[in-house]
């Protein structure tokens, strides 16, 4: 089945890391590469390369973020097996074509291609701060040098299609014999009549653009003209107050695949984060119906693949609770938003994987391959009680399934919600009788081991008949260090009955970035790592 290329736009300056000692000039947040991999997109469209104060290419109009500044992010995308496009222009800053000559512009494009090796170039022309004549001439000279490098022209549109000024841009680029895609920005229509029908308005815009292209490309069939068009809605709240919903995303994704569109994108991955703000926020969708990070992307892809939208695990409520409860000062912090996304990467990976496939970013034991094994990696943080999380995963695995345990670890420096994570374990137990999905939440402030232990005890009490043999089975197949923890926990449950408190003060120096790599390790590597840690760390104390 055909599916359009999906590379969500990502503003590299949004949630940037400015306190990384390895990158004194700052860097784009690597979490977006992790999220692209977890959500199984084709990659990202990085925005925007613009004109700097010194008339050289830079990111977001700032000389402090020169052309090479986004290289760490593209390196991370390549390492994750994902592609990327470079987008020039944008709504807020001047395009480099306003100051550079045709020759200089051509050289700037060559420089960007040589530096980044992108999978496409995008030209977002929406604010009149560009020179289409020089762009067309430079691209006409560039394309023969890179014949396999896709080019897209991203333009504002209305439900009725392109406006006359945008049609002129298409005509000029086509007249220069440049092969390109028209990417429709189906957003900010400022038409009250379509505010409640943003999905249909987006589809109408594309259909009308296809009709408009007939006069420019009379030799192309309607099917071929659809293949020369891409679609990019603005998710959540638009600037005109309209709301592009999750259902709209699924509908548009299906439309894009059914009509053979070249690309399916969204503005933006930075905004694919839940919030209930009553204004347009660059770091979230401002849609209270969104439940977790990446949910819009998942809906677009589910529609395009003709699959059902994944059921979101209760563990993502940990993220939602953080999003809705912090003070305004914390909520407005770009760094806080980035950490909130990091906490959901593992969950997004698990729910985006097709049935029967091992989810990216998790360790899943297949019943047919490892009939009696349990994988129980520990989550890492600057100050997290690893043993408590490991013991919790053992108890949950024992009470829910004797044959399989899928225990991804989720980490965040700003996720002090062990209580909510523990609640999600109990909820998952009641909802899924055949599979355990027990992400561990980690934080440098996550010290609420008592609540976590409470949820473990509750789970054990609900499945009292199955607990003892299941624990025994689990202990027989996992490393001695983890088995010892399981013995200690089971003994405490037997003695206390319904209440167990596990207190541990184990510390780890693992960084958050290392966690994402760690959760992708094989089962054997994860168990070995846990065993090594258990040999060097103090055993947790059980308090009845």
Tab-separated table of C-alpha atoms in Angstrom, residues 101-111 138-139:
chain	number	residue	atom	x	y	z
A	101	UNK	CA	23.134	37.220	-5.713
A	102	UNK	CA	22.095	34.297	-7.895
A	103	UNK	CA	25.641	32.916	-7.829
A	104	UNK	CA	25.916	33.379	-4.062
A	105	UNK	CA	22.529	31.755	-3.591
A	106	UNK	CA	23.565	28.746	-5.648
A	107	UNK	CA	26.747	28.433	-3.606
A	108	UNK	CA	24.752	28.649	-0.361
A	109	UNK	CA	22.537	25.774	-1.508
A	110	UNK	CA	25.602	23.736	-2.434
A	111	UNK	CA	27.161	24.476	0.944
A	138	UNK	CA	19.617	29.116	-8.744
A	139	UNK	CA	17.526	25.938	-8.453
